[in-house]
Short mmCIF file of C-alpha atoms in Angstrom, two decimals:
data_model
loop_
_atom_site.label_atom_id
_atom_site.label_comp_id
_atom_site.label_asym_id
_atom_site.label_seq_id
_atom_site.Cartn_x
_atom_site.Cartn_y
_atom_site.Cartn_z
CA MET U 1283 -0.01 0.01 0.02
CA ALA U 1284 1.26 3.51 -0.83
CA THR U 1285 3.01 5.12 2.07
CA LYS U 1286 3.22 8.88 2.63
CA ASP U 1287 5.82 10.32 4.96
CA PRO U 1288 4.66 13.83 5.92
CA ARG U 1289 8.24 15.05 5.47
CA GLU U 1290 8.21 13.94 1.78
CA PRO U 1291 6.22 15.54 -1.04
CA PHE U 1292 5.57 12.15 -2.66
CA SER U 1293 4.16 8.71 -1.94
CA ARG U 1294 6.23 5.54 -1.94
CA ILE U 1295 4.64 2.68 -3.88
CA SER U 1296 5.55 -0.89 -4.64
CA ALA U 1297 6.16 -2.27 -8.09
CA SER U 1298 2.72 -3.91 -8.03
CA GLU U 1299 1.09 -0.59 -7.09
CA ALA U 1300 2.95 1.10 -9.94
CA LYS U 1301 1.77 -1.61 -12.36
CA SER U 1302 -1.83 -1.05 -11.22
CA LYS U 1303 -1.55 2.72 -11.70
CA ILE U 1304 -0.04 2.22 -15.17
CA ASP U 1305 -2.79 -0.22 -16.13
CA GLU U 1306 -5.45 2.23 -14.94
CA GLY U 1307 -3.99 4.99 -17.06
CA ASN U 1308 -3.60 8.72 -16.35
CA VAL U 1309 0.05 8.40 -15.24
CA GLN U 1310 3.29 9.35 -16.85
CA VAL U 1311 6.20 7.04 -15.94
CA ILE U 1312 9.57 8.76 -15.75
CA ASP U 1313 12.70 6.57 -15.69
CA VAL U 1314 15.37 8.74 -14.10
CA ARG U 1315 18.27 6.46 -14.80
CA THR U 1316 21.01 7.20 -17.32
CA PRO U 1317 20.19 6.75 -21.01
CA GLY U 1318 22.40 3.64 -21.05
CA GLU U 1319 20.52 2.10 -18.13
CA HIS U 1320 17.19 3.02 -19.72
CA ALA U 1321 18.25 1.40 -23.01
CA GLY U 1322 19.05 -1.80 -21.15
CA GLY U 1323 15.40 -2.31 -20.24
CA HIS U 1324 12.70 -0.09 -18.79
CA VAL U 1325 9.02 -0.01 -17.87
CA PRO U 1326 7.10 0.03 -21.14
CA GLY U 1327 6.28 3.57 -22.21
CA ALA U 1328 8.57 5.20 -19.62
CA VAL U 1329 10.06 8.54 -20.61
CA ASN U 1330 13.80 8.78 -19.85
CA ILE U 1331 14.64 11.97 -17.96
CA PRO U 1332 17.81 11.44 -15.86
CA HIS U 1333 17.22 12.65 -12.31
CA MET U 1334 19.52 15.61 -12.53
CA ALA U 1335 17.70 16.81 -15.68
CA VAL U 1336 14.17 16.91 -14.15
CA VAL U 1337 14.31 20.67 -13.51
CA SER U 1338 15.72 21.57 -16.93
CA ARG U 1339 13.22 19.22 -18.65
CA LYS U 1340 10.17 20.43 -16.74
CA GLY U 1341 8.33 20.86 -20.05
CA ASP U 1342 8.56 17.11 -20.64
CA LEU U 1343 6.53 16.39 -17.47
CA ASP U 1344 2.81 15.94 -18.08
CA THR U 1345 0.90 18.43 -15.95
CA ASP U 1346 -2.39 16.56 -16.48
CA LYS U 1347 -1.21 13.19 -15.14
CA GLU U 1348 0.10 11.63 -11.93
CA LEU U 1349 3.88 11.23 -12.19
CA VAL U 1350 5.47 7.86 -11.32
CA PHE U 1351 9.22 8.07 -10.97
CA ILE U 1352 11.45 4.95 -11.16
CA CYS U 1353 15.18 4.34 -11.13
CA GLN U 1354 17.20 1.23 -10.44
CA VAL U 1355 16.47 0.83 -6.69
CA GLY U 1356 14.45 3.90 -5.66
CA SER U 1357 17.00 6.44 -4.54
CA ARG U 1358 17.44 8.64 -7.59
CA SER U 1359 13.72 8.55 -8.26
CA ALA U 1360 13.05 9.82 -4.71
CA LEU U 1361 15.36 12.80 -5.44
CA ALA U 1362 13.56 13.34 -8.75
CA CYS U 1363 10.24 13.41 -6.89
CA GLU U 1364 11.66 16.18 -4.62
CA PHE U 1365 12.72 18.16 -7.73
CA ALA U 1366 9.27 17.78 -9.31
CA ALA U 1367 7.60 18.86 -6.07
CA ALA U 1368 9.79 21.97 -6.04
CA LEU U 1369 8.50 22.70 -9.57
CA GLY U 1370 4.95 22.59 -8.30
CA PHE U 1371 3.86 19.08 -9.23
CA LYS U 1372 1.56 17.41 -6.65
CA GLU U 1373 0.64 13.81 -7.52
CA LEU U 1374 4.08 12.23 -7.22
CA TYR U 1375 4.97 8.57 -6.70
CA ASN U 1376 8.34 6.85 -6.15
CA VAL U 1377 8.58 3.16 -6.98
CA GLU U 1378 10.31 1.51 -4.02
CA GLY U 1379 12.92 -0.97 -5.16
CA GLY U 1380 12.90 0.59 -8.63
CA THR U 1381 13.42 -1.33 -11.82
CA GLU U 1382 14.98 -4.19 -9.88
CA ALA U 1383 11.67 -4.70 -8.00
CA TRP U 1384 9.71 -4.27 -11.25
CA VAL U 1385 11.70 -7.05 -12.93
CA LYS U 1386 11.63 -9.31 -9.85
CA SER U 1387 7.83 -8.98 -9.84
CA GLY U 1388 7.80 -10.49 -13.33
CA TYR U 1389 6.64 -7.37 -15.15
CA ALA U 1390 7.74 -6.70 -18.74
CA VAL U 1391 10.46 -4.30 -19.76
CA GLU U 1392 11.18 -2.95 -23.23
#
């Protein structure tokens, strides 16, 4: 179940919760790993915006959707959530365990 620490501007979700959100629609998945990591396999449809580029690529973030951030294990994506919150985005989710948890859960990558 999604967890929300009041000190963080985002919710932490599991890979299965992320998959459910993706299946329901109305989310944009942002893979904040390096382009090389992204090319090695990512959540289907994920947009690659490395975590340190979130601010400079603000225009690539969909203002009409919930934003689901994912990296390899969940650390860089948490930082990216902080950046997105500073830009004024509200519905932010960090996938705990990242792409590793996604793959371990048996979900497809492209």
